[in-house]
PDB file of C-alpha atoms in Angstrom:
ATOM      1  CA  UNK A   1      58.570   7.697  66.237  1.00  0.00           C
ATOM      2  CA  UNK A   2      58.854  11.326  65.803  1.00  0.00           C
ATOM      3  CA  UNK A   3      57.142  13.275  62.772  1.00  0.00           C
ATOM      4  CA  UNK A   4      60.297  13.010  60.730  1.00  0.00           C
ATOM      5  CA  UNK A   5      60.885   9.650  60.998  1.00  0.00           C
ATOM      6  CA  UNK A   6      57.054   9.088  59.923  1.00  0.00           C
ATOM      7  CA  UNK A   7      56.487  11.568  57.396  1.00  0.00           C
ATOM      8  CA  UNK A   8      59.965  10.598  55.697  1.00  0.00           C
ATOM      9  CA  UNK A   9      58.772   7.327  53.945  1.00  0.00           C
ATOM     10  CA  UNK A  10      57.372   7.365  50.568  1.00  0.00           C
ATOM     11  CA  UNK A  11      54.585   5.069  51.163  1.00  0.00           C
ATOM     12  CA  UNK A  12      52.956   6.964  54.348  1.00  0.00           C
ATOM     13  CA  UNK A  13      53.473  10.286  53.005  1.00  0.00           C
ATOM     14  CA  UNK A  14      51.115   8.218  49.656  1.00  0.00           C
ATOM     15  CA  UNK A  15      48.538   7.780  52.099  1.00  0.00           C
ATOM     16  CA  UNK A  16      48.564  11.057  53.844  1.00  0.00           C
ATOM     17  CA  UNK A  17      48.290  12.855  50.432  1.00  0.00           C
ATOM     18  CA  UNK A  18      45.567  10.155  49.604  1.00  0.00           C
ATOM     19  CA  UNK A  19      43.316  10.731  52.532  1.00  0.00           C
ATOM     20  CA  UNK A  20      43.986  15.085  52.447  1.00  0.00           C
ATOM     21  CA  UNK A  21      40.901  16.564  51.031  1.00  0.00           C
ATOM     22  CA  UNK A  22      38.829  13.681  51.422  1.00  0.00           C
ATOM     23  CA  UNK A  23      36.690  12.998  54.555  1.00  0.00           C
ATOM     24  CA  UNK A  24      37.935   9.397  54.623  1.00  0.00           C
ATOM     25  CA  UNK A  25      38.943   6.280  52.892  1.00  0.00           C
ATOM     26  CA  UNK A  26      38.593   2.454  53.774  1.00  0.00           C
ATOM     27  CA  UNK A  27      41.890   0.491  53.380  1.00  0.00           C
ATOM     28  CA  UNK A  28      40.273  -0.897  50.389  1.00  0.00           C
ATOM     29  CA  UNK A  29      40.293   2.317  48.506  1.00  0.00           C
ATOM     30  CA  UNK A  30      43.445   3.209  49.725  1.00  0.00           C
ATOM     31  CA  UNK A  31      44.519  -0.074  48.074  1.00  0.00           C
ATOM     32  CA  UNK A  32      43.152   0.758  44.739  1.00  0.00           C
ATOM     33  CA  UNK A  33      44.285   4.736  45.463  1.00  0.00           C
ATOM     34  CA  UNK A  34      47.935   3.636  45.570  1.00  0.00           C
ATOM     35  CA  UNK A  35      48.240   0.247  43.094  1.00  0.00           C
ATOM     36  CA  UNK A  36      51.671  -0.108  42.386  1.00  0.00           C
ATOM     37  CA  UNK A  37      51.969  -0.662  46.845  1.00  0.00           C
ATOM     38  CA  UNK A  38      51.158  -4.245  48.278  1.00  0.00           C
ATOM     39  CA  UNK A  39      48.207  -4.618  50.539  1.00  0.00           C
ATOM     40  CA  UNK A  40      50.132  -5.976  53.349  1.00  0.00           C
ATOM     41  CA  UNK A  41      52.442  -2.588  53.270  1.00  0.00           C
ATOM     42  CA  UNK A  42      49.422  -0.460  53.182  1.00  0.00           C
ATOM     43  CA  UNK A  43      47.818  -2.348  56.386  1.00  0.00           C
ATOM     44  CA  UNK A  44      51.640  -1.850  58.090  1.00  0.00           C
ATOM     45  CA  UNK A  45      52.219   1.403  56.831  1.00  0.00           C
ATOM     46  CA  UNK A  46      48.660   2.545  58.756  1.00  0.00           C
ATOM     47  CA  UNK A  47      48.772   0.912  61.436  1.00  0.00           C
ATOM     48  CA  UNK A  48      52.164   3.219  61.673  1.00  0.00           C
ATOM     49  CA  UNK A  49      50.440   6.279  61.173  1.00  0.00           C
ATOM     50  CA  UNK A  50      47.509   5.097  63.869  1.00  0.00           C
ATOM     51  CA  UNK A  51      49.972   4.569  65.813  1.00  0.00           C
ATOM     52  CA  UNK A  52      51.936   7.942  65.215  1.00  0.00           C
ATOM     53  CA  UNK A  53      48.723   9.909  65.598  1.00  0.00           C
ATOM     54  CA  UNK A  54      48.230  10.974  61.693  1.00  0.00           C
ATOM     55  CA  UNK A  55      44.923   8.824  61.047  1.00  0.00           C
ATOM     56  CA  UNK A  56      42.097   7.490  63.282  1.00  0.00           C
ATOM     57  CA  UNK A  57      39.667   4.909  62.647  1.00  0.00           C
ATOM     58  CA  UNK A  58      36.496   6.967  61.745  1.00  0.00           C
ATOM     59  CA  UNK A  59      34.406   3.910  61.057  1.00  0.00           C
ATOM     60  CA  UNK A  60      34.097  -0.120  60.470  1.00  0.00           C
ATOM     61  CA  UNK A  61      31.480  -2.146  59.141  1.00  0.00           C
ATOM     62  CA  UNK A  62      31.315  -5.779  58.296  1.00  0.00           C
ATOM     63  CA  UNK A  63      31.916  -6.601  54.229  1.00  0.00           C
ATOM     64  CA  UNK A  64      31.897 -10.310  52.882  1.00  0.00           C
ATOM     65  CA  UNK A  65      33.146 -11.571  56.970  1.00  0.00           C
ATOM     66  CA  UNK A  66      35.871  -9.314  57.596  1.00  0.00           C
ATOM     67  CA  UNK A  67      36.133  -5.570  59.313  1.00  0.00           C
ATOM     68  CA  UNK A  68      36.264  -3.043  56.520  1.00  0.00           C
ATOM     69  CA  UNK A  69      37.862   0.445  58.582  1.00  0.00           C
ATOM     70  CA  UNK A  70      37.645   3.694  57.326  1.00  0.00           C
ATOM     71  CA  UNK A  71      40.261   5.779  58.205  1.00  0.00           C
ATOM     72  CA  UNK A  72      40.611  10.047  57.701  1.00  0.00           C
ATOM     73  CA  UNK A  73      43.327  12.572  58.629  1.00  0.00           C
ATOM     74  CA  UNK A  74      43.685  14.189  62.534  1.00  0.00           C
ATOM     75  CA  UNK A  75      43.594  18.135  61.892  1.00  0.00           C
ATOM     76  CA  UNK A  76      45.888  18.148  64.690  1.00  0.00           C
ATOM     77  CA  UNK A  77      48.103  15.663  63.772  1.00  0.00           C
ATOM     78  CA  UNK A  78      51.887  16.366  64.016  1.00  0.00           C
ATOM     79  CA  UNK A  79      53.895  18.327  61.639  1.00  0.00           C
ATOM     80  CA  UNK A  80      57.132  18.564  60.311  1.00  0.00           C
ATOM     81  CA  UNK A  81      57.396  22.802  61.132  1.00  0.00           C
ATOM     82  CA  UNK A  82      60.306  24.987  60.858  1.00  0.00           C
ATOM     83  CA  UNK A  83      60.996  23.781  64.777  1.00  0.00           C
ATOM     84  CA  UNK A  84      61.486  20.179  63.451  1.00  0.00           C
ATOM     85  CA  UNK A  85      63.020  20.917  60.301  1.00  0.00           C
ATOM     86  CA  UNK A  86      65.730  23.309  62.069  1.00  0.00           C
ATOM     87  CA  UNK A  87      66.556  20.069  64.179  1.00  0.00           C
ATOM     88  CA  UNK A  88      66.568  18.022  60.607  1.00  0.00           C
ATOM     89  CA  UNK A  89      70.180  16.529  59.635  1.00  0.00           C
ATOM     90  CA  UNK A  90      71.171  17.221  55.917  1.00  0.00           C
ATOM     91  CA  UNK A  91      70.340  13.895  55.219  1.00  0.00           C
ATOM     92  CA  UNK A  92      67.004  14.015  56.792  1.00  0.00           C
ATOM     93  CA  UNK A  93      66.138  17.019  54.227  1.00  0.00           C
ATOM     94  CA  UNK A  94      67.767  14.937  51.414  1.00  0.00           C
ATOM     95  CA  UNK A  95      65.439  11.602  52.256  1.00  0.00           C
ATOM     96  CA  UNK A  96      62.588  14.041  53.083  1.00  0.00           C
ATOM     97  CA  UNK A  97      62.996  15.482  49.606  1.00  0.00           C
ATOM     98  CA  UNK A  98      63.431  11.969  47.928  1.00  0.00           C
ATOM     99  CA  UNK A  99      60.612  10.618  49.620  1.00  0.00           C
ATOM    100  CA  UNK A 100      58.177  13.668  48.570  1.00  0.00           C
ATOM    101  CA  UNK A 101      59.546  13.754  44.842  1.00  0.00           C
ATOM    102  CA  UNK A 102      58.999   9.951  44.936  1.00  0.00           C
ATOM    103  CA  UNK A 103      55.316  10.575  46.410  1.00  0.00           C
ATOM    104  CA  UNK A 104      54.670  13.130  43.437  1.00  0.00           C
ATOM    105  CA  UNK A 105      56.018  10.682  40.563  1.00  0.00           C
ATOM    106  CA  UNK A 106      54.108   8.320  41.740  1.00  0.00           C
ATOM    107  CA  UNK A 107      50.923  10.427  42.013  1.00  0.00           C
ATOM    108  CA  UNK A 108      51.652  11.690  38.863  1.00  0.00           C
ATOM    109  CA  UNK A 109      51.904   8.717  37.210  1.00  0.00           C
ATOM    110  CA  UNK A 110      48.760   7.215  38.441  1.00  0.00           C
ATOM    111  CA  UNK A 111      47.211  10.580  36.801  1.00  0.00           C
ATOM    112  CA  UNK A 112      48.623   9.993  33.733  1.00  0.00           C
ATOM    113  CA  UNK A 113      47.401   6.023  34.035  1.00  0.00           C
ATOM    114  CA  UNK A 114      43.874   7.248  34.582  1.00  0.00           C
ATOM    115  CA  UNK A 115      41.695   6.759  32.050  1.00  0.00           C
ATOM    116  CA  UNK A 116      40.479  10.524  31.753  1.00  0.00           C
ATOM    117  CA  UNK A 117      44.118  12.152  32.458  1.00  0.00           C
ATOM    118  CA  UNK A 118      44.225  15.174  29.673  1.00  0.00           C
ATOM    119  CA  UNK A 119      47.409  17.101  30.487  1.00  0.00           C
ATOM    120  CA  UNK A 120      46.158  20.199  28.292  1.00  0.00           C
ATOM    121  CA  UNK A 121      42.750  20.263  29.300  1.00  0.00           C
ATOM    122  CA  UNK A 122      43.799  19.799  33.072  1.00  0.00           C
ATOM    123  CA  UNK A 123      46.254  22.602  32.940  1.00  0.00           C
ATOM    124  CA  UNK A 124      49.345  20.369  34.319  1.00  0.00           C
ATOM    125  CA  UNK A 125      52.538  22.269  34.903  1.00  0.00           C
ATOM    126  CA  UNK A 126      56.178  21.712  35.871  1.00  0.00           C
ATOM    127  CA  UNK A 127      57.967  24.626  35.222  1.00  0.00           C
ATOM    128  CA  UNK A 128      60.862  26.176  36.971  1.00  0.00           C
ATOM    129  CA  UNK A 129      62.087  29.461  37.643  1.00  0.00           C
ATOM    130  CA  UNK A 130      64.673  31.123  39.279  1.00  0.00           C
ATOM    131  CA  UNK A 131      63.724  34.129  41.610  1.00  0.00           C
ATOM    132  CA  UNK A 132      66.338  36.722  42.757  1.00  0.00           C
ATOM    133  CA  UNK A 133      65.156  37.152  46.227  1.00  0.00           C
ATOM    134  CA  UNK A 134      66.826  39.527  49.525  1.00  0.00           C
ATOM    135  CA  UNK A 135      65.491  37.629  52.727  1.00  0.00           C
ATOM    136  CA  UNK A 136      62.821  39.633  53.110  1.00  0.00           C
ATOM    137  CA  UNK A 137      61.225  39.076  49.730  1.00  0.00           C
ATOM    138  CA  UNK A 138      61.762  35.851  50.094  1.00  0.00           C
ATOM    139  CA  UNK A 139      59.346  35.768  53.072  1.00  0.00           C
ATOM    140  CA  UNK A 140      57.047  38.770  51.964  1.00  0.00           C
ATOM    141  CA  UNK A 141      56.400  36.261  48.713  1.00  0.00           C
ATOM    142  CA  UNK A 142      55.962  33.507  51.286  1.00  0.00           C
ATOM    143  CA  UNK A 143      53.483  35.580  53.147  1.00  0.00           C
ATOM    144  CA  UNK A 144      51.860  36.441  50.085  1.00  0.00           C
ATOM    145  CA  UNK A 145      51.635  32.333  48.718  1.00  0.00           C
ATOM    146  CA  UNK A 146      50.005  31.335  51.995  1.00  0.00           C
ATOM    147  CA  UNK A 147      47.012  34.567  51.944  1.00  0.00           C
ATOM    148  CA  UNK A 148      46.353  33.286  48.180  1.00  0.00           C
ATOM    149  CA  UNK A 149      46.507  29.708  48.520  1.00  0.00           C
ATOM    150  CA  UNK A 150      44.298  29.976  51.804  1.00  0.00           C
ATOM    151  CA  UNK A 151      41.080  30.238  50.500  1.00  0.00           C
ATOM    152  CA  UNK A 152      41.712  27.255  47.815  1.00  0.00           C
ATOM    153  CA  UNK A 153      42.630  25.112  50.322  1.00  0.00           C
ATOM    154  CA  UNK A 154      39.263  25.601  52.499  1.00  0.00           C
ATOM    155  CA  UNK A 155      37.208  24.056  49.610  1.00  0.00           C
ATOM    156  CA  UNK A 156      35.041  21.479  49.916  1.00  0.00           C
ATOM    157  CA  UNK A 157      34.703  19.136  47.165  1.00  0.00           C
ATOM    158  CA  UNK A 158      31.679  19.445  44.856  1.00  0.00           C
ATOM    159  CA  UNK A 159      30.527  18.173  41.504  1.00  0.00           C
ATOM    160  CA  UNK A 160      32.128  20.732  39.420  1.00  0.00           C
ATOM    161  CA  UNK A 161      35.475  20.334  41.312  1.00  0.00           C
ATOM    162  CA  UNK A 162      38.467  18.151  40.885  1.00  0.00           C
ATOM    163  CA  UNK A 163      41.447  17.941  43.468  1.00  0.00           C
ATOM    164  CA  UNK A 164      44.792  19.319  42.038  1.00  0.00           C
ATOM    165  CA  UNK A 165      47.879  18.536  44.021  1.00  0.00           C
ATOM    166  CA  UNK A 166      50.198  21.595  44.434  1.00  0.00           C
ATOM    167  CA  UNK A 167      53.639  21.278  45.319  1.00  0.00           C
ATOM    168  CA  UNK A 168      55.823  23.636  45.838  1.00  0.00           C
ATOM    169  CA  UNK A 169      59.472  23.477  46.295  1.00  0.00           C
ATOM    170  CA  UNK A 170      62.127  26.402  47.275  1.00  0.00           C
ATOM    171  CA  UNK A 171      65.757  25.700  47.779  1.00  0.00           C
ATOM    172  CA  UNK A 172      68.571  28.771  47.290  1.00  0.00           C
ATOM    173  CA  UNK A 173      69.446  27.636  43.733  1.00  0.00           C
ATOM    174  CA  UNK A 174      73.567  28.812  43.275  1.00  0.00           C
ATOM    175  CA  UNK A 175      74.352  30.409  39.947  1.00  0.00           C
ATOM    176  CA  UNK A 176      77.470  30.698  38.401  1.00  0.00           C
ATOM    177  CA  UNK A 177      77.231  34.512  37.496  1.00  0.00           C
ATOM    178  CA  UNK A 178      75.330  36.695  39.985  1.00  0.00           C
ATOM    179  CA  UNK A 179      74.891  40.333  39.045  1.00  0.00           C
ATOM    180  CA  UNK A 180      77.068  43.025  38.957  1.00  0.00           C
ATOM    181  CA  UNK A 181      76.286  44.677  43.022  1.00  0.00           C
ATOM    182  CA  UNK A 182      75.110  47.831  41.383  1.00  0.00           C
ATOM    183  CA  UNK A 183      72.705  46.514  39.645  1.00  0.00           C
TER     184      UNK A 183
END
């Protein structure tokens, strides 16, 4: 199975955002991490991702009988890069996008389920806007996303810090009035 076929299923890209930023889970708080998924498709859906080279057993210990595993992320596990996504089908980038807006509803909701969730206080956003960008804006802002985003991404967690999930998403969005070509 390549790295689209994996990543492009709702429930494995669930546990890959689950287990990101966290040194490891066991299957049991994987379980509780994702709710609304049965037990038996979490078990199949990482033993698919073992399997795939995403995950690795990073510990087991005996609890009440049974074989309790943890598992945690590979840093060098596969990617979908521009490489793969240039060899992506239309419809692979539509069920890639279904699957990841179906992965953020469904983290989102389990926010908003959480006891503590405070939109306000927690400064969630979902707002749009439309850039007008020449190709090379377009990848001097990329550029520019990455070098800012960078050192966020390298924390570690701590007492006074709460993971935020960040998604981005950039598609050419088609207007019906562009501006005049003077402009």
């Amino acid at each position: 199975m390549n790295a689209t076929e994996v990543l492009l299923h709702p429930v494995r890209l669930r546990i890959v955002a689950a287990l990101s930023g966290v040194s490891e889970l066991t299957t049991r708080q994987l379980c509780e991490r994702i709710s609304d998924v049965s037990r038996v498709t979490v078990y199949r859906q990482l033993a698919l991702l073992l399997d795939a080279g995403y995950i690795e057993v990073s510990g087991e210990e005996r609890v009440r009988g049974a074989v309790e595993r943890r598992y945690r992320l590979l840093p060098e596990r596969p990617r979908i890069g521009a490489d793969l996504a240039a060899e992506m089908t239309v419809e692979d980038h539509r069920r890639g996008f279904a699957a990841a807006m179906a992965v953020l509803i469904a983290e989102f909701n389990a926010y908003l389920d959480g006891a503590d969730a405070d939109p306000v206080a927690d400064q969630v956003g979902y707002r749009q806007a439309v850039l007008w960008l020449s190709p090379t804006e377009l990848a001097e802002l990329l550029g520019e996303m990455v070098d800012v985003l960078r050192g966020s991404m390298a924390n570690e967690p701590a007492p006074d810090r709460r993971p935020y999930v960040l998604s981005p998403v950039l598609f050419p969005h088609e207007r019906q009035t562009r501006p005049p070509a003077d402009a």
